PDB file of N, CA and C in Angstrom:
ATOM      1  N   UNK A 366       1.922  16.144 101.736  1.00  0.00           N
ATOM      2  CA  UNK A 366       0.900  15.466 102.253  1.00  0.00           C
ATOM      3  C   UNK A 366      -0.093  15.984 102.572  1.00  0.00           C
ATOM      4  N   UNK A 367      -1.205  15.745 102.977  1.00  0.00           N
ATOM      5  CA  UNK A 367      -2.181  16.345 103.554  1.00  0.00           C
ATOM      6  C   UNK A 367      -2.476  16.516 104.640  1.00  0.00           C
ATOM      7  N   UNK A 368      -2.601  17.014 106.201  1.00  0.00           N
ATOM      8  CA  UNK A 368      -3.394  16.580 107.626  1.00  0.00           C
ATOM      9  C   UNK A 368      -4.563  16.663 108.107  1.00  0.00           C
ATOM     10  N   UNK A 369      -4.849  15.644 108.278  1.00  0.00           N
ATOM     11  CA  UNK A 369      -5.705  15.877 108.647  1.00  0.00           C
ATOM     12  C   UNK A 369      -6.912  15.727 109.649  1.00  0.00           C
ATOM     13  N   UNK A 370      -7.173  16.564 110.569  1.00  0.00           N
ATOM     14  CA  UNK A 370      -7.480  16.538 111.969  1.00  0.00           C
ATOM     15  C   UNK A 370      -8.646  16.388 112.318  1.00  0.00           C
ATOM     16  N   UNK A 371      -9.460  15.506 113.313  1.00  0.00           N
ATOM     17  CA  UNK A 371     -10.166  14.809 113.967  1.00  0.00           C
ATOM     18  C   UNK A 371     -10.430  15.719 115.714  1.00  0.00           C
ATOM     19  N   UNK A 372     -11.812  15.566 115.584  1.00  0.00           N
ATOM     20  CA  UNK A 372     -12.039  16.567 116.924  1.00  0.00           C
ATOM     21  C   UNK A 372     -13.489  15.227 117.203  1.00  0.00           C
ATOM     22  N   UNK A 373     -13.545  16.301 118.453  1.00  0.00           N
ATOM     23  CA  UNK A 373     -14.451  15.287 119.168  1.00  0.00           C
ATOM     24  C   UNK A 373     -14.754  13.760 118.617  1.00  0.00           C
ATOM     25  N   UNK A 374     -13.559  12.640 119.240  1.00  0.00           N
ATOM     26  CA  UNK A 374     -13.745  11.478 119.262  1.00  0.00           C
ATOM     27  C   UNK A 374     -14.253  10.878 120.603  1.00  0.00           C
ATOM     28  N   UNK A 375     -14.751  10.236 120.449  1.00  0.00           N
ATOM     29  CA  UNK A 375     -15.629   9.356 121.321  1.00  0.00           C
ATOM     30  C   UNK A 375     -14.539   8.583 121.889  1.00  0.00           C
ATOM     31  N   UNK A 376     -14.570   8.370 123.163  1.00  0.00           N
ATOM     32  CA  UNK A 376     -13.409   8.038 124.470  1.00  0.00           C
ATOM     33  C   UNK A 376     -13.559   6.500 123.483  1.00  0.00           C
ATOM     34  N   UNK A 377     -14.592   6.470 123.462  1.00  0.00           N
ATOM     35  CA  UNK A 377     -15.001   4.514 123.059  1.00  0.00           C
ATOM     36  C   UNK A 377     -14.520   4.698 121.725  1.00  0.00           C
ATOM     37  N   UNK A 378     -14.682   4.802 120.341  1.00  0.00           N
ATOM     38  CA  UNK A 378     -14.068   5.135 119.392  1.00  0.00           C
ATOM     39  C   UNK A 378     -12.355   4.250 119.305  1.00  0.00           C
ATOM     40  N   UNK A 379     -11.550   5.766 120.017  1.00  0.00           N
ATOM     41  CA  UNK A 379     -10.807   5.710 120.653  1.00  0.00           C
ATOM     42  C   UNK A 379      -9.947   4.557 121.204  1.00  0.00           C
ATOM     43  N   UNK A 380     -10.802   4.586 121.610  1.00  0.00           N
ATOM     44  CA  UNK A 380     -10.264   2.834 122.397  1.00  0.00           C
ATOM     45  C   UNK A 380     -10.055   1.810 122.206  1.00  0.00           C
ATOM     46  N   UNK A 381     -10.825   1.364 121.157  1.00  0.00           N
ATOM     47  CA  UNK A 381     -10.651   0.866 120.331  1.00  0.00           C
ATOM     48  C   UNK A 381      -9.810   0.822 117.836  1.00  0.00           C
ATOM     49  N   UNK A 382      -9.528   2.203 118.235  1.00  0.00           N
ATOM     50  CA  UNK A 382      -8.436   2.297 117.489  1.00  0.00           C
ATOM     51  C   UNK A 382      -7.684   1.649 118.121  1.00  0.00           C
ATOM     52  N   UNK A 383      -7.241   2.872 119.513  1.00  0.00           N
ATOM     53  CA  UNK A 383      -6.347   2.380 120.036  1.00  0.00           C
ATOM     54  C   UNK A 383      -5.594   0.640 120.281  1.00  0.00           C
ATOM     55  N   UNK A 384      -6.721  -0.198 120.626  1.00  0.00           N
ATOM     56  CA  UNK A 384      -6.761  -1.387 121.023  1.00  0.00           C
ATOM     57  C   UNK A 384      -5.977  -2.123 119.169  1.00  0.00           C
ATOM     58  N   UNK A 385      -7.028  -1.791 118.259  1.00  0.00           N
ATOM     59  CA  UNK A 385      -6.962  -2.313 116.929  1.00  0.00           C
ATOM     60  C   UNK A 385      -4.958  -2.207 116.197  1.00  0.00           C
ATOM     61  N   UNK A 386      -4.624  -0.433 117.142  1.00  0.00           N
ATOM     62  CA  UNK A 386      -3.452  -0.472 116.633  1.00  0.00           C
ATOM     63  C   UNK A 386      -2.365  -0.865 117.507  1.00  0.00           C
ATOM     64  N   UNK A 387      -2.593  -1.665 119.190  1.00  0.00           N
ATOM     65  CA  UNK A 387      -1.550  -2.196 119.299  1.00  0.00           C
ATOM     66  C   UNK A 387      -1.333  -3.396 118.928  1.00  0.00           C
ATOM     67  N   UNK A 388      -3.005  -4.652 118.809  1.00  0.00           N
ATOM     68  CA  UNK A 388      -2.931  -5.822 117.931  1.00  0.00           C
ATOM     69  C   UNK A 388      -2.175  -5.168 116.299  1.00  0.00           C
ATOM     70  N   UNK A 389      -2.512  -4.650 116.079  1.00  0.00           N
ATOM     71  CA  UNK A 389      -1.210  -4.863 114.452  1.00  0.00           C
ATOM     72  C   UNK A 389       0.337  -3.892 114.389  1.00  0.00           C
ATOM     73  N   UNK A 390       0.081  -3.383 115.898  1.00  0.00           N
ATOM     74  CA  UNK A 390       1.984  -2.946 116.272  1.00  0.00           C
ATOM     75  C   UNK A 390       1.399  -1.885 115.157  1.00  0.00           C
ATOM     76  N   UNK A 391       0.798  -0.810 115.380  1.00  0.00           N
ATOM     77  CA  UNK A 391       1.181   0.461 114.987  1.00  0.00           C
ATOM     78  C   UNK A 391       0.206   1.341 115.871  1.00  0.00           C
ATOM     79  N   UNK A 392       1.016   2.643 115.066  1.00  0.00           N
ATOM     80  CA  UNK A 392       0.318   4.342 115.916  1.00  0.00           C
ATOM     81  C   UNK A 392      -0.499   4.026 115.613  1.00  0.00           C
ATOM     82  N   UNK A 393      -1.296   4.736 116.209  1.00  0.00           N
ATOM     83  CA  UNK A 393      -3.296   5.332 116.360  1.00  0.00           C
ATOM     84  C   UNK A 393      -2.873   5.988 114.926  1.00  0.00           C
ATOM     85  N   UNK A 394      -2.364   6.998 114.513  1.00  0.00           N
ATOM     86  CA  UNK A 394      -2.028   7.883 113.027  1.00  0.00           C
ATOM     87  C   UNK A 394      -2.156   6.719 112.027  1.00  0.00           C
ATOM     88  N   UNK A 395      -1.655   5.933 112.159  1.00  0.00           N
ATOM     89  CA  UNK A 395      -1.524   4.851 111.119  1.00  0.00           C
ATOM     90  C   UNK A 395      -2.307   3.821 111.234  1.00  0.00           C
ATOM     91  N   UNK A 396      -2.633   3.538 111.996  1.00  0.00           N
ATOM     92  CA  UNK A 396      -4.311   2.353 112.027  1.00  0.00           C
ATOM     93  C   UNK A 396      -5.886   3.167 111.457  1.00  0.00           C
ATOM     94  N   UNK A 397      -5.566   4.548 111.476  1.00  0.00           N
ATOM     95  CA  UNK A 397      -6.605   5.646 111.716  1.00  0.00           C
ATOM     96  C   UNK A 397      -7.210   5.037 109.673  1.00  0.00           C
ATOM     97  N   UNK A 398      -5.274   5.073 109.124  1.00  0.00           N
ATOM     98  CA  UNK A 398      -4.864   5.479 108.011  1.00  0.00           C
ATOM     99  C   UNK A 398      -5.442   4.620 107.526  1.00  0.00           C
ATOM    100  N   UNK A 399      -5.035   3.509 108.164  1.00  0.00           N
ATOM    101  CA  UNK A 399      -5.023   2.218 107.579  1.00  0.00           C
ATOM    102  C   UNK A 399      -6.348   1.648 107.999  1.00  0.00           C
ATOM    103  N   UNK A 400      -7.714   1.878 108.705  1.00  0.00           N
ATOM    104  CA  UNK A 400      -8.794   2.088 108.058  1.00  0.00           C
ATOM    105  C   UNK A 400      -9.689   2.882 107.803  1.00  0.00           C
ATOM    106  N   UNK A 401      -9.435   4.172 107.192  1.00  0.00           N
ATOM    107  CA  UNK A 401     -10.386   4.424 106.737  1.00  0.00           C
ATOM    108  C   UNK A 401      -9.492   4.179 104.790  1.00  0.00           C
ATOM    109  N   UNK A 402      -8.498   3.331 104.480  1.00  0.00           N
ATOM    110  CA  UNK A 402      -8.254   3.406 103.535  1.00  0.00           C
ATOM    111  C   UNK A 402      -8.997   2.017 103.279  1.00  0.00           C
ATOM    112  N   UNK A 403      -9.187   0.523 104.800  1.00  0.00           N
ATOM    113  CA  UNK A 403     -10.011   0.029 104.133  1.00  0.00           C
ATOM    114  C   UNK A 403     -11.468   0.210 103.691  1.00  0.00           C
ATOM    115  N   UNK A 404     -11.929   1.547 104.728  1.00  0.00           N
ATOM    116  CA  UNK A 404     -13.237   1.643 103.885  1.00  0.00           C
ATOM    117  C   UNK A 404     -13.665   2.043 102.695  1.00  0.00           C
ATOM    118  N   UNK A 405     -12.364   2.765 102.394  1.00  0.00           N
ATOM    119  CA  UNK A 405     -12.595   2.993 100.583  1.00  0.00           C
ATOM    120  C   UNK A 405     -12.072   2.408  99.812  1.00  0.00           C
ATOM    121  N   UNK A 406     -11.601   1.292  99.998  1.00  0.00           N
ATOM    122  CA  UNK A 406     -11.461   0.750  99.437  1.00  0.00           C
ATOM    123  C   UNK A 406     -12.359   0.317  98.074  1.00  0.00           C
ATOM    124  N   UNK A 407     -14.128  -0.301  98.890  1.00  0.00           N
ATOM    125  CA  UNK A 407     -14.728  -0.620  97.734  1.00  0.00           C
ATOM    126  C   UNK A 407     -15.154   0.558  97.042  1.00  0.00           C
ATOM    127  N   UNK A 408     -14.268   1.464  97.435  1.00  0.00           N
ATOM    128  CA  UNK A 408     -15.436   2.378  95.776  1.00  0.00           C
ATOM    129  C   UNK A 408     -14.478   3.093  95.246  1.00  0.00           C
ATOM    130  N   UNK A 409     -12.995   2.139  94.961  1.00  0.00           N
ATOM    131  CA  UNK A 409     -11.810   1.867  94.354  1.00  0.00           C
ATOM    132  C   UNK A 409     -13.047   1.703  92.678  1.00  0.00           C
ATOM    133  N   UNK A 410     -12.890   2.688  91.754  1.00  0.00           N
ATOM    134  CA  UNK A 410     -14.576   1.709  90.459  1.00  0.00           C
ATOM    135  C   UNK A 410     -12.496   1.901  89.538  1.00  0.00           C
ATOM    136  N   UNK A 411     -11.769   0.810  89.832  1.00  0.00           N
ATOM    137  CA  UNK A 411     -10.690   0.178  89.183  1.00  0.00           C
ATOM    138  C   UNK A 411     -11.347  -1.419  88.999  1.00  0.00           C
ATOM    139  N   UNK A 412     -11.579  -2.415  87.528  1.00  0.00           N
ATOM    140  CA  UNK A 412     -11.718  -3.278  88.033  1.00  0.00           C
ATOM    141  C   UNK A 412     -11.410  -4.879  88.007  1.00  0.00           C
ATOM    142  N   UNK A 413     -11.693  -5.611  89.046  1.00  0.00           N
ATOM    143  CA  UNK A 413     -11.019  -6.074  89.258  1.00  0.00           C
ATOM    144  C   UNK A 413     -11.643  -7.568  88.836  1.00  0.00           C
ATOM    145  N   UNK A 414     -10.893  -8.035  88.369  1.00  0.00           N
ATOM    146  CA  UNK A 414     -10.374 -10.068  88.278  1.00  0.00           C
ATOM    147  C   UNK A 414     -11.381 -10.364  88.854  1.00  0.00           C
ATOM    148  N   UNK A 415     -12.722 -11.369  87.693  1.00  0.00           N
ATOM    149  CA  UNK A 415     -13.361 -12.180  88.531  1.00  0.00           C
ATOM    150  C   UNK A 415     -12.280 -13.107  88.511  1.00  0.00           C
ATOM    151  N   UNK A 416     -12.767 -14.020  89.377  1.00  0.00           N
ATOM    152  CA  UNK A 416     -11.779 -15.138  90.454  1.00  0.00           C
ATOM    153  C   UNK A 416     -11.632 -16.000  88.970  1.00  0.00           C
ATOM    154  N   UNK A 417     -12.464 -17.000  88.067  1.00  0.00           N
ATOM    155  CA  UNK A 417     -12.490 -18.297  87.378  1.00  0.00           C
ATOM    156  C   UNK A 417     -10.674 -16.603  86.514  1.00  0.00           C
ATOM    157  N   UNK A 418     -10.570 -15.291  86.011  1.00  0.00           N
ATOM    158  CA  UNK A 418      -9.400 -15.393  85.749  1.00  0.00           C
ATOM    159  C   UNK A 418      -7.989 -15.071  86.683  1.00  0.00           C
ATOM    160  N   UNK A 419      -8.874 -15.138  87.643  1.00  0.00           N
ATOM    161  CA  UNK A 419      -7.500 -15.222  88.789  1.00  0.00           C
ATOM    162  C   UNK A 419      -7.027 -16.114  88.751  1.00  0.00           C
ATOM    163  N   UNK A 420      -7.828 -17.758  88.512  1.00  0.00           N
ATOM    164  CA  UNK A 420      -7.289 -18.829  88.742  1.00  0.00           C
ATOM    165  C   UNK A 420      -6.820 -19.334  87.152  1.00  0.00           C
ATOM    166  N   UNK A 421      -7.244 -18.406  85.790  1.00  0.00           N
ATOM    167  CA  UNK A 421      -6.781 -18.914  84.505  1.00  0.00           C
ATOM    168  C   UNK A 421      -5.069 -18.442  84.777  1.00  0.00           C
ATOM    169  N   UNK A 422      -4.608 -17.388  84.959  1.00  0.00           N
ATOM    170  CA  UNK A 422      -4.340 -16.192  85.069  1.00  0.00           C
ATOM    171  C   UNK A 422      -2.806 -16.942  86.114  1.00  0.00           C
ATOM    172  N   UNK A 423      -3.150 -17.948  87.426  1.00  0.00           N
ATOM    173  CA  UNK A 423      -2.512 -18.494  87.686  1.00  0.00           C
ATOM    174  C   UNK A 423      -2.212 -20.159  88.260  1.00  0.00           C
ATOM    175  N   UNK A 424      -2.956 -20.709  86.958  1.00  0.00           N
ATOM    176  CA  UNK A 424      -2.553 -21.928  85.837  1.00  0.00           C
ATOM    177  C   UNK A 424      -1.900 -22.103  85.221  1.00  0.00           C
ATOM    178  N   UNK A 425      -2.294 -20.861  84.274  1.00  0.00           N
ATOM    179  CA  UNK A 425      -0.553 -20.269  83.569  1.00  0.00           C
ATOM    180  C   UNK A 425       0.577 -19.869  83.901  1.00  0.00           C
ATOM    181  N   UNK A 426       1.163 -19.488  85.235  1.00  0.00           N
ATOM    182  CA  UNK A 426       1.627 -19.434  86.234  1.00  0.00           C
ATOM    183  C   UNK A 426       2.383 -20.480  86.792  1.00  0.00           C
ATOM    184  N   UNK A 427       1.222 -21.023  87.151  1.00  0.00           N
ATOM    185  CA  UNK A 427       1.755 -22.328  87.266  1.00  0.00           C
ATOM    186  C   UNK A 427       2.889 -23.268  86.180  1.00  0.00           C
ATOM    187  N   UNK A 428       1.754 -23.474  85.532  1.00  0.00           N
ATOM    188  CA  UNK A 428       2.613 -24.276  84.082  1.00  0.00           C
ATOM    189  C   UNK A 428       3.335 -23.403  82.924  1.00  0.00           C
ATOM    190  N   UNK A 429       3.819 -22.643  83.906  1.00  0.00           N
ATOM    191  CA  UNK A 429       5.162 -22.391  82.569  1.00  0.00           C
ATOM    192  C   UNK A 429       6.207 -22.018  83.190  1.00  0.00           C
ATOM    193  N   UNK A 430       5.989 -22.396  84.677  1.00  0.00           N
ATOM    194  CA  UNK A 430       7.596 -22.617  85.461  1.00  0.00           C
ATOM    195  C   UNK A 430       8.235 -23.485  85.065  1.00  0.00           C
ATOM    196  N   UNK A 431       9.879 -23.365  85.937  1.00  0.00           N
ATOM    197  CA  UNK A 431      10.534 -24.775  85.014  1.00  0.00           C
ATOM    198  C   UNK A 431      10.118 -25.916  85.562  1.00  0.00           C
ATOM    199  N   UNK A 432      10.573 -27.104  85.288  1.00  0.00           N
ATOM    200  CA  UNK A 432      10.687 -28.191  86.364  1.00  0.00           C
ATOM    201  C   UNK A 432      12.452 -28.816  86.777  1.00  0.00           C
ATOM    202  N   UNK A 433      11.862 -28.063  88.399  1.00  0.00           N
ATOM    203  CA  UNK A 433      13.580 -28.627  89.016  1.00  0.00           C
ATOM    204  C   UNK A 433      13.547 -29.714  89.528  1.00  0.00           C
ATOM    205  N   UNK A 434      13.012 -30.712  89.453  1.00  0.00           N
ATOM    206  CA  UNK A 434      13.115 -32.080  89.482  1.00  0.00           C
ATOM    207  C   UNK A 434      11.752 -32.849  89.221  1.00  0.00           C
ATOM    208  N   UNK A 435      13.362 -33.358  88.010  1.00  0.00           N
ATOM    209  CA  UNK A 435      12.262 -34.652  87.381  1.00  0.00           C
ATOM    210  C   UNK A 435      12.059 -35.455  87.462  1.00  0.00           C
ATOM    211  N   UNK A 436      11.684 -35.856  89.289  1.00  0.00           N
ATOM    212  CA  UNK A 436      11.241 -37.021  89.765  1.00  0.00           C
ATOM    213  C   UNK A 436      10.608 -36.899  89.551  1.00  0.00           C
ATOM    214  N   UNK A 437       9.056 -38.979  89.952  1.00  0.00           N
ATOM    215  CA  UNK A 437       8.329 -38.959  89.815  1.00  0.00           C
ATOM    216  C   UNK A 437       7.734 -38.277  90.910  1.00  0.00           C
ATOM    217  N   UNK A 438       6.394 -38.224  91.425  1.00  0.00           N
ATOM    218  CA  UNK A 438       5.961 -37.856  92.876  1.00  0.00           C
ATOM    219  C   UNK A 438       6.352 -39.183  93.971  1.00  0.00           C
ATOM    220  N   UNK A 439       6.330 -40.388  93.680  1.00  0.00           N
ATOM    221  CA  UNK A 439       6.497 -41.166  94.282  1.00  0.00           C
ATOM    222  C   UNK A 439       8.106 -41.839  94.597  1.00  0.00           C
ATOM    223  N   UNK A 440       8.478 -40.707  93.649  1.00  0.00           N
ATOM    224  CA  UNK A 440      10.709 -41.015  93.846  1.00  0.00           C
ATOM    225  C   UNK A 440      10.426 -40.028  94.454  1.00  0.00           C
ATOM    226  N   UNK A 441      10.449 -38.823  94.651  1.00  0.00           N
ATOM    227  CA  UNK A 441      10.061 -37.355  95.094  1.00  0.00           C
ATOM    228  C   UNK A 441      10.080 -38.197  97.174  1.00  0.00           C
ATOM    229  N   UNK A 442       8.869 -38.874  96.970  1.00  0.00           N
ATOM    230  CA  UNK A 442       8.217 -38.489  98.600  1.00  0.00           C
ATOM    231  C   UNK A 442       8.647 -40.346  99.533  1.00  0.00           C
ATOM    232  N   UNK A 443       9.629 -40.914  98.004  1.00  0.00           N
ATOM    233  CA  UNK A 443       9.931 -41.918  98.433  1.00  0.00           C
ATOM    234  C   UNK A 443       9.058 -43.168  98.921  1.00  0.00           C
ATOM    235  N   UNK A 444       8.454 -43.194  98.483  1.00  0.00           N
ATOM    236  CA  UNK A 444       7.589 -44.903  98.056  1.00  0.00           C
ATOM    237  C   UNK A 444       8.553 -46.118  97.066  1.00  0.00           C
ATOM    238  N   UNK A 445       8.816 -47.130  98.087  1.00  0.00           N
ATOM    239  CA  UNK A 445       9.010 -48.116  96.759  1.00  0.00           C
ATOM    240  C   UNK A 445       8.211 -48.723  95.349  1.00  0.00           C
ATOM    241  N   UNK A 446       8.496 -49.477  95.609  1.00  0.00           N
ATOM    242  CA  UNK A 446       8.177 -50.226  94.154  1.00  0.00           C
ATOM    243  C   UNK A 446       6.053 -51.482  94.963  1.00  0.00           C
ATOM    244  N   UNK A 447       6.590 -50.915  96.416  1.00  0.00           N
ATOM    245  CA  UNK A 447       5.076 -51.788  96.672  1.00  0.00           C
ATOM    246  C   UNK A 447       4.497 -50.704  97.301  1.00  0.00           C
ATOM    247  N   UNK A 448       4.880 -49.805  96.842  1.00  0.00           N
ATOM    248  CA  UNK A 448       3.986 -48.138  97.462  1.00  0.00           C
ATOM    249  C   UNK A 448       4.281 -48.184  99.132  1.00  0.00           C
ATOM    250  N   UNK A 449       5.093 -48.756  99.956  1.00  0.00           N
ATOM    251  CA  UNK A 449       5.674 -48.458 100.588  1.00  0.00           C
ATOM    252  C   UNK A 449       5.847 -46.749 101.283  1.00  0.00           C
ATOM    253  N   UNK A 450       5.905 -46.215 102.134  1.00  0.00           N
ATOM    254  CA  UNK A 450       7.525 -45.397 102.561  1.00  0.00           C
ATOM    255  C   UNK A 450       8.316 -45.469 102.739  1.00  0.00           C
ATOM    256  N   UNK A 451       9.292 -45.704 102.305  1.00  0.00           N
ATOM    257  CA  UNK A 451      11.283 -45.866 103.269  1.00  0.00           C
ATOM    258  C   UNK A 451      10.964 -45.643 103.743  1.00  0.00           C
TER     259      UNK A 451
END
């Protein structure tokens, strides 16, 4: 792995990074890497699926799941023939 050294970091910037690291229970180094990755992620040119494509994929995943409980929703929730919860 490559090593990156930073010089002349302002105290204010370092304190912000340190506070983020503590909040995320990371070391300052881990948090700096996380911040860099987050900042550079939008530059990734890998095409992302559209919201509709994601919803279509999720819908297909849900509909292909096996039925583990064949009861109707009222039976599962415990409603009786009068629509009241038993």
